[in-house]
PDB file of C-alpha atoms in Angstrom:
ATOM      1  CA  MET A   1     131.513 101.381 129.760  1.00  0.00           C
ATOM      2  CA  THR A   2     129.039 100.155 127.139  1.00  0.00           C
ATOM      3  CA  GLU A   3     129.245 103.462 125.285  1.00  0.00           C
ATOM      4  CA  LEU A   4     133.020 103.035 124.930  1.00  0.00           C
ATOM      5  CA  LEU A   5     132.764  99.780 122.975  1.00  0.00           C
ATOM      6  CA  PRO A   6     131.285 101.417 119.814  1.00  0.00           C
ATOM      7  CA  PHE A   7     134.267 103.767 119.724  1.00  0.00           C
ATOM      8  CA  ALA A   8     136.729 100.890 120.102  1.00  0.00           C
ATOM      9  CA  LEU A   9     135.205  99.000 117.173  1.00  0.00           C
ATOM     10  CA  THR A  10     135.086 102.147 115.038  1.00  0.00           C
ATOM     11  CA  PHE A  11     138.703 103.081 115.730  1.00  0.00           C
ATOM     12  CA  LEU A  12     139.830  99.513 115.037  1.00  0.00           C
ATOM     13  CA  ILE A  13     138.128  99.482 111.630  1.00  0.00           C
ATOM     14  CA  GLY A  14     139.545 102.879 110.713  1.00  0.00           C
ATOM     15  CA  PHE A  15     143.067 101.971 111.818  1.00  0.00           C
ATOM     16  CA  LEU A  16     142.961  98.727 109.841  1.00  0.00           C
ATOM     17  CA  LEU A  17     141.697 100.564 106.757  1.00  0.00           C
ATOM     18  CA  VAL A  18     144.613 102.985 106.911  1.00  0.00           C
ATOM     19  CA  THR A  19     147.028 100.122 107.587  1.00  0.00           C
ATOM     20  CA  VAL A  20     145.847  98.101 104.588  1.00  0.00           C
ATOM     21  CA  PHE A  21     146.110 101.074 102.200  1.00  0.00           C
ATOM     22  CA  ASP A  22     149.114 102.590 103.981  1.00  0.00           C
ATOM     23  CA  PRO A  23     151.167 105.070 101.915  1.00  0.00           C
ATOM     24  CA  LEU A  24     153.535 105.737 104.843  1.00  0.00           C
ATOM     25  CA  GLY A  25     155.258 102.357 105.104  1.00  0.00           C
ATOM     26  CA  PRO A  26     158.911 103.421 104.692  1.00  0.00           C
ATOM     27  CA  ILE A  27     158.577 106.883 106.242  1.00  0.00           C
ATOM     28  CA  THR A  28     160.439 107.768 109.421  1.00  0.00           C
ATOM     29  CA  PRO A  29     160.230 108.396 112.311  1.00  0.00           C
ATOM     30  CA  ARG A  30     158.128 105.312 112.867  1.00  0.00           C
ATOM     31  CA  TRP A  31     156.294 106.728 115.887  1.00  0.00           C
ATOM     32  CA  ALA A  32     155.038 109.604 113.729  1.00  0.00           C
ATOM     33  CA  ALA A  33     153.806 107.237 111.014  1.00  0.00           C
ATOM     34  CA  LEU A  34     151.988 105.151 113.655  1.00  0.00           C
ATOM     35  CA  LEU A  35     150.429 108.246 115.246  1.00  0.00           C
ATOM     36  CA  PHE A  36     149.352 109.459 111.806  1.00  0.00           C
ATOM     37  CA  ARG A  37     147.643 106.102 111.140  1.00  0.00           C
ATOM     38  CA  LEU A  38     145.873 106.158 114.500  1.00  0.00           C
ATOM     39  CA  CYS A  39     144.533 109.701 114.111  1.00  0.00           C
ATOM     40  CA  LEU A  40     143.570 109.363 110.463  1.00  0.00           C
ATOM     41  CA  GLY A  41     142.052 105.957 111.164  1.00  0.00           C
ATOM     42  CA  SER A  42     139.874 107.304 113.978  1.00  0.00           C
ATOM     43  CA  LEU A  43     138.343 109.878 111.625  1.00  0.00           C
ATOM     44  CA  LEU A  44     137.980 107.369 108.803  1.00  0.00           C
ATOM     45  CA  GLY A  45     136.315 104.910 111.165  1.00  0.00           C
ATOM     46  CA  ILE A  46     133.824 107.544 112.339  1.00  0.00           C
ATOM     47  CA  GLY A  47     132.838 108.224 108.742  1.00  0.00           C
ATOM     48  CA  PHE A  48     132.566 104.503 107.976  1.00  0.00           C
ATOM     49  CA  SER A  49     130.421 103.701 111.020  1.00  0.00           C
ATOM     50  CA  GLY A  50     128.202 106.725 110.453  1.00  0.00           C
ATOM     51  CA  PHE A  51     127.671 105.678 106.833  1.00  0.00           C
ATOM     52  CA  VAL A  52     126.846 102.083 107.805  1.00  0.00           C
ATOM     53  CA  TYR A  53     124.345 103.199 110.430  1.00  0.00           C
ATOM     54  CA  PHE A  54     122.580 105.686 108.172  1.00  0.00           C
ATOM     55  CA  THR A  55     122.365 103.093 105.382  1.00  0.00           C
ATOM     56  CA  LEU A  56     120.801 100.596 107.789  1.00  0.00           C
ATOM     57  CA  LEU A  57     118.454 103.298 109.061  1.00  0.00           C
ATOM     58  CA  THR A  58     117.123 104.053 105.583  1.00  0.00           C
ATOM     59  CA  ALA A  59     116.695 100.312 104.992  1.00  0.00           C
ATOM     60  CA  GLY A  60     114.713  99.879 108.214  1.00  0.00           C
ATOM     61  CA  LEU A  61     117.416  97.722 109.835  1.00  0.00           C
ATOM     62  CA  ALA A  62     119.020 100.078 112.343  1.00  0.00           C
ATOM     63  CA  ARG A  63     119.332  97.519 115.111  1.00  0.00           C
ATOM     64  CA  PRO A  64     122.377  96.715 117.258  1.00  0.00           C
ATOM     65  CA  TRP A  65     122.622  93.194 115.849  1.00  0.00           C
ATOM     66  CA  ALA A  66     122.575  94.525 112.276  1.00  0.00           C
ATOM     67  CA  ILE A  67     125.289  97.101 113.008  1.00  0.00           C
ATOM     68  CA  LEU A  68     127.551  94.510 114.597  1.00  0.00           C
ATOM     69  CA  THR A  69     126.810  91.968 111.864  1.00  0.00           C
ATOM     70  CA  ILE A  70     128.348  94.361 109.348  1.00  0.00           C
ATOM     71  CA  GLU A  71     131.131  96.000 111.330  1.00  0.00           C
ATOM     72  CA  ILE A  72     132.632  92.957 113.079  1.00  0.00           C
ATOM     73  CA  PRO A  73     133.146  90.960 109.824  1.00  0.00           C
ATOM     74  CA  CYS A  74     134.585  94.101 108.203  1.00  0.00           C
ATOM     75  CA  ALA A  75     137.095  94.386 111.048  1.00  0.00           C
ATOM     76  CA  ALA A  76     137.978  90.693 110.720  1.00  0.00           C
ATOM     77  CA  VAL A  77     138.547  90.917 106.954  1.00  0.00           C
ATOM     78  CA  LEU A  78     140.667  94.060 107.319  1.00  0.00           C
ATOM     79  CA  ALA A  79     142.696  92.396 110.073  1.00  0.00           C
ATOM     80  CA  MET A  80     143.468  89.451 107.792  1.00  0.00           C
ATOM     81  CA  LEU A  81     144.434  91.788 104.954  1.00  0.00           C
ATOM     82  CA  SER A  82     146.713  93.827 107.218  1.00  0.00           C
ATOM     83  CA  ILE A  83     148.410  90.681 108.543  1.00  0.00           C
ATOM     84  CA  GLY A  84     149.038  89.530 104.983  1.00  0.00           C
ATOM     85  CA  ARG A  85     150.802  92.754 104.002  1.00  0.00           C
ATOM     86  CA  ARG A  86     154.546  92.582 103.498  1.00  0.00           C
ATOM     87  CA  PRO A  87     156.180  95.190 105.754  1.00  0.00           C
ATOM     88  CA  VAL A  88     158.301  97.803 104.038  1.00  0.00           C
ATOM     89  CA  ARG A  89     161.522  98.469 105.892  1.00  0.00           C
ATOM     90  CA  PRO A  90     162.579 102.122 106.151  1.00  0.00           C
ATOM     91  CA  ALA A  91     165.927 103.138 104.742  1.00  0.00           C
ATOM     92  CA  ASN A  92     168.811 103.222 107.171  1.00  0.00           C
ATOM     93  CA  VAL A  93     169.349 106.853 108.148  1.00  0.00           C
ATOM     94  CA  ALA A  94     171.861 108.030 110.694  1.00  0.00           C
ATOM     95  CA  PRO A  95     169.879 109.278 113.713  1.00  0.00           C
ATOM     96  CA  PRO A  96     170.524 112.923 114.651  1.00  0.00           C
ATOM     97  CA  ASN A  97     171.120 114.168 118.156  1.00  0.00           C
ATOM     98  CA  GLN A  98     167.793 113.471 119.852  1.00  0.00           C
ATOM     99  CA  ALA A  99     168.378 115.065 123.279  1.00  0.00           C
ATOM    100  CA  PRO A 100     166.601 118.401 122.572  1.00  0.00           C
ATOM    101  CA  ALA A 101     163.806 116.573 120.769  1.00  0.00           C
ATOM    102  CA  TRP A 102     163.113 114.235 123.678  1.00  0.00           C
ATOM    103  CA  ILE A 103     163.117 117.124 126.135  1.00  0.00           C
ATOM    104  CA  LEU A 104     160.508 118.917 124.042  1.00  0.00           C
ATOM    105  CA  ALA A 105     158.561 115.675 123.672  1.00  0.00           C
ATOM    106  CA  GLY A 106     158.438 115.325 127.455  1.00  0.00           C
ATOM    107  CA  ILE A 107     157.183 118.888 127.843  1.00  0.00           C
ATOM    108  CA  PHE A 108     154.573 118.308 125.135  1.00  0.00           C
ATOM    109  CA  GLY A 109     153.402 115.045 126.711  1.00  0.00           C
ATOM    110  CA  PHE A 110     153.033 116.670 130.135  1.00  0.00           C
ATOM    111  CA  ALA A 111     151.130 119.632 128.671  1.00  0.00           C
ATOM    112  CA  PHE A 112     148.888 117.273 126.700  1.00  0.00           C
ATOM    113  CA  LEU A 113     147.937 115.353 129.851  1.00  0.00           C
ATOM    114  CA  LEU A 114     147.150 118.563 131.750  1.00  0.00           C
ATOM    115  CA  VAL A 115     145.056 120.029 128.921  1.00  0.00           C
ATOM    116  CA  SER A 116     143.237 116.731 128.323  1.00  0.00           C
ATOM    117  CA  ALA A 117     142.329 116.413 132.005  1.00  0.00           C
ATOM    118  CA  ARG A 118     140.953 119.956 131.973  1.00  0.00           C
ATOM    119  CA  LEU A 119     138.963 119.342 128.781  1.00  0.00           C
ATOM    120  CA  VAL A 120     137.395 116.215 130.264  1.00  0.00           C
ATOM    121  CA  GLN A 121     136.498 118.162 133.412  1.00  0.00           C
ATOM    122  CA  ILE A 122     134.856 120.950 131.385  1.00  0.00           C
ATOM    123  CA  SER A 123     133.001 118.465 129.179  1.00  0.00           C
ATOM    124  CA  LEU A 124     131.583 116.590 132.165  1.00  0.00           C
ATOM    125  CA  ALA A 125     130.442 119.889 133.683  1.00  0.00           C
ATOM    126  CA  ASN A 126     128.702 120.845 130.409  1.00  0.00           C
ATOM    127  CA  PRO A 127     127.731 117.467 128.865  1.00  0.00           C
ATOM    128  CA  VAL A 128     125.254 118.817 126.288  1.00  0.00           C
ATOM    129  CA  GLY A 129     127.869 121.085 124.703  1.00  0.00           C
ATOM    130  CA  GLU A 130     127.259 124.533 123.311  1.00  0.00           C
ATOM    131  CA  TRP A 131     124.549 125.865 120.990  1.00  0.00           C
ATOM    132  CA  ASP A 132     125.317 123.932 117.791  1.00  0.00           C
ATOM    133  CA  ALA A 133     125.848 120.659 119.619  1.00  0.00           C
ATOM    134  CA  ALA A 134     122.657 120.836 121.652  1.00  0.00           C
ATOM    135  CA  LEU A 135     120.340 122.156 118.930  1.00  0.00           C
ATOM    136  CA  ILE A 136     121.823 120.604 115.784  1.00  0.00           C
ATOM    137  CA  TRP A 137     124.175 117.633 116.108  1.00  0.00           C
ATOM    138  CA  ASN A 138     122.792 115.933 119.227  1.00  0.00           C
ATOM    139  CA  LEU A 139     119.151 116.863 118.681  1.00  0.00           C
ATOM    140  CA  ARG A 140     119.208 115.473 115.162  1.00  0.00           C
ATOM    141  CA  ALA A 141     121.007 112.369 116.435  1.00  0.00           C
ATOM    142  CA  LYS A 142     118.101 111.638 118.795  1.00  0.00           C
ATOM    143  CA  PHE A 143     115.691 111.641 115.868  1.00  0.00           C
ATOM    144  CA  LEU A 144     118.025 109.297 113.988  1.00  0.00           C
ATOM    145  CA  THR A 145     117.733 106.710 116.754  1.00  0.00           C
ATOM    146  CA  ASP A 146     113.990 106.386 116.030  1.00  0.00           C
ATOM    147  CA  GLN A 147     113.521 103.854 113.229  1.00  0.00           C
ATOM    148  CA  GLN A 148     109.963 105.014 112.569  1.00  0.00           C
ATOM    149  CA  ASN A 149     110.363 108.791 112.697  1.00  0.00           C
ATOM    150  CA  TRP A 150     113.997 109.386 111.702  1.00  0.00           C
ATOM    151  CA  ARG A 151     112.937 111.515 108.707  1.00  0.00           C
ATOM    152  CA  LEU A 152     111.863 114.220 111.149  1.00  0.00           C
ATOM    153  CA  ALA A 153     115.581 114.991 111.520  1.00  0.00           C
ATOM    154  CA  PHE A 154     115.313 116.670 108.097  1.00  0.00           C
ATOM    155  CA  SER A 155     112.024 118.426 108.725  1.00  0.00           C
ATOM    156  CA  PRO A 156     111.961 122.179 107.969  1.00  0.00           C
ATOM    157  CA  LEU A 157     110.103 122.564 111.278  1.00  0.00           C
ATOM    158  CA  LEU A 158     113.261 121.441 113.063  1.00  0.00           C
ATOM    159  CA  ASP A 159     115.733 124.308 112.923  1.00  0.00           C
ATOM    160  CA  ALA A 160     118.752 122.003 112.789  1.00  0.00           C
ATOM    161  CA  GLN A 161     120.553 123.103 109.623  1.00  0.00           C
ATOM    162  CA  ARG A 162     119.537 120.343 107.216  1.00  0.00           C
ATOM    163  CA  GLY A 163     122.606 121.036 105.086  1.00  0.00           C
ATOM    164  CA  TYR A 164     125.036 120.061 107.851  1.00  0.00           C
ATOM    165  CA  PRO A 165     126.903 116.726 107.420  1.00  0.00           C
ATOM    166  CA  ILE A 166     124.650 113.854 108.432  1.00  0.00           C
ATOM    167  CA  LEU A 167     127.417 111.366 109.312  1.00  0.00           C
ATOM    168  CA  ILE A 168     128.330 113.160 112.548  1.00  0.00           C
ATOM    169  CA  SER A 169     124.792 112.919 113.906  1.00  0.00           C
ATOM    170  CA  ALA A 170     124.508 109.392 112.490  1.00  0.00           C
ATOM    171  CA  PHE A 171     127.599 108.298 114.385  1.00  0.00           C
ATOM    172  CA  ILE A 172     126.236 109.738 117.644  1.00  0.00           C
ATOM    173  CA  ALA A 173     122.933 107.943 116.994  1.00  0.00           C
ATOM    174  CA  ARG A 174     124.840 104.702 116.352  1.00  0.00           C
ATOM    175  CA  GLY A 175     126.598 105.023 119.709  1.00  0.00           C
ATOM    176  CA  TRP A 176     123.303 105.618 121.482  1.00  0.00           C
ATOM    177  CA  LYS A 177     121.652 102.715 119.673  1.00  0.00           C
ATOM    178  CA  LEU A 178     124.429 100.292 120.636  1.00  0.00           C
ATOM    179  CA  SER A 179     124.515 101.478 124.258  1.00  0.00           C
ATOM    180  CA  GLY A 180     120.729 101.243 124.597  1.00  0.00           C
ATOM    181  CA  SER A 181     120.351 104.731 126.091  1.00  0.00           C
ATOM    182  CA  PHE A 182     121.392 108.342 125.507  1.00  0.00           C
ATOM    183  CA  PRO A 183     124.631 108.778 127.492  1.00  0.00           C
ATOM    184  CA  ALA A 184     126.246 112.193 127.168  1.00  0.00           C
ATOM    185  CA  THR A 185     129.647 110.511 126.964  1.00  0.00           C
ATOM    186  CA  VAL A 186     129.068 109.612 123.290  1.00  0.00           C
ATOM    187  CA  PRO A 187     129.024 113.196 121.900  1.00  0.00           C
ATOM    188  CA  ILE A 188     131.640 114.233 124.476  1.00  0.00           C
ATOM    189  CA  LEU A 189     134.023 111.524 123.282  1.00  0.00           C
ATOM    190  CA  LEU A 190     133.315 112.424 119.663  1.00  0.00           C
ATOM    191  CA  GLY A 191     134.216 116.068 120.243  1.00  0.00           C
ATOM    192  CA  LEU A 192     137.403 115.156 122.107  1.00  0.00           C
ATOM    193  CA  THR A 193     138.279 112.617 119.397  1.00  0.00           C
ATOM    194  CA  PHE A 194     138.204 115.296 116.712  1.00  0.00           C
ATOM    195  CA  TRP A 195     140.404 117.544 118.838  1.00  0.00           C
ATOM    196  CA  THR A 196     142.912 114.776 119.609  1.00  0.00           C
ATOM    197  CA  ALA A 197     142.992 113.648 115.971  1.00  0.00           C
ATOM    198  CA  LEU A 198     143.626 117.205 114.774  1.00  0.00           C
ATOM    199  CA  LEU A 199     146.499 117.591 117.218  1.00  0.00           C
ATOM    200  CA  GLY A 200     147.936 114.173 116.390  1.00  0.00           C
ATOM    201  CA  LEU A 201     147.715 114.647 112.625  1.00  0.00           C
ATOM    202  CA  MET A 202     149.562 117.953 112.746  1.00  0.00           C
ATOM    203  CA  VAL A 203     152.263 116.714 115.116  1.00  0.00           C
ATOM    204  CA  SER A 204     152.857 113.467 113.198  1.00  0.00           C
ATOM    205  CA  ALA A 205     152.831 115.117 109.775  1.00  0.00           C
ATOM    206  CA  LEU A 206     155.304 117.783 110.861  1.00  0.00           C
ATOM    207  CA  ALA A 207     157.537 115.155 112.479  1.00  0.00           C
ATOM    208  CA  MET A 208     157.711 113.253 109.201  1.00  0.00           C
ATOM    209  CA  ILE A 209     158.311 116.391 107.145  1.00  0.00           C
ATOM    210  CA  ARG A 210     160.338 118.737 109.369  1.00  0.00           C
ATOM    211  CA  GLY A 211     161.475 116.632 112.325  1.00  0.00           C
ATOM    212  CA  THR A 212     160.477 116.022 115.934  1.00  0.00           C
ATOM    213  CA  ILE A 213     161.479 119.433 117.289  1.00  0.00           C
ATOM    214  CA  ALA A 214     159.251 121.316 114.840  1.00  0.00           C
ATOM    215  CA  ALA A 215     156.405 118.897 115.555  1.00  0.00           C
ATOM    216  CA  MET A 216     156.609 119.339 119.339  1.00  0.00           C
ATOM    217  CA  LEU A 217     156.766 123.126 119.073  1.00  0.00           C
ATOM    218  CA  ALA A 218     153.713 123.181 116.814  1.00  0.00           C
ATOM    219  CA  GLY A 219     151.892 120.840 119.176  1.00  0.00           C
ATOM    220  CA  LEU A 220     152.586 123.137 122.115  1.00  0.00           C
ATOM    221  CA  ILE A 221     151.190 126.057 120.109  1.00  0.00           C
ATOM    222  CA  LEU A 222     147.968 124.150 119.459  1.00  0.00           C
ATOM    223  CA  LEU A 223     147.698 123.135 123.121  1.00  0.00           C
ATOM    224  CA  SER A 224     147.820 126.826 124.071  1.00  0.00           C
ATOM    225  CA  THR A 225     145.228 127.925 121.482  1.00  0.00           C
ATOM    226  CA  ALA A 226     142.181 128.757 123.589  1.00  0.00           C
ATOM    227  CA  PRO A 227     139.537 128.944 120.795  1.00  0.00           C
ATOM    228  CA  LEU A 228     140.413 125.427 119.627  1.00  0.00           C
ATOM    229  CA  LEU A 229     139.972 124.059 123.139  1.00  0.00           C
ATOM    230  CA  PHE A 230     136.615 125.829 123.403  1.00  0.00           C
ATOM    231  CA  TRP A 231     135.366 124.209 120.196  1.00  0.00           C
ATOM    232  CA  ALA A 232     136.435 120.792 121.472  1.00  0.00           C
ATOM    233  CA  THR A 233     134.496 121.000 124.738  1.00  0.00           C
ATOM    234  CA  GLY A 234     131.577 122.693 122.965  1.00  0.00           C
ATOM    235  CA  GLN A 235     131.294 119.623 120.676  1.00  0.00           C
ATOM    236  CA  TYR A 236     131.321 121.869 117.638  1.00  0.00           C
ATOM    237  CA  ALA A 237     132.175 120.421 114.239  1.00  0.00           C
TER     238      ALA A 237
END
């Protein structure tokens, strides 16, 4: 359970950031706007936490207390700012016939639960992921947990694609640093987070632009796209 707490704090910060600077206040349907905030906030929070950790690492302060000393006050300030925002009420629009939409939403929700359960099962059976995850993202993350030798993550002797984005490995290293060990659940959850956020962003954006029926149909298409599911369980970027 300790490895889940870093994700909770990260997602909270990201969600509050999107809420404070929310451009979707009056947009309907409201569930789509909320889902969009949650998915976008999860990705924004990952980038924020990865940046904070790597900054502390370069300063020689990559310790759990230092990470929490920065992130917890940031979450508190953002929470106060979000509470102080004046809510924007959406315009009154006559609701269309929602029966077909809710039927499709039920089918989509059931399919999402089935696919998610299968993805978790596959990830637990192959916790290190595929080639890129094992030899680039996660390997480099282990070097980034070492305050003394973290620069080896960029060594030309380590064939780990030095040009790849550092914040992904930095976020994995942050999760390992806060949990005090190297649980495989951290990169697994990161891979599944990217997949869930991608699905949620597309469904919510289409719901706001084209309606719930189009969003559910597109979501079902993504849920049946085998290569995308492979990348998610392989922990690929």
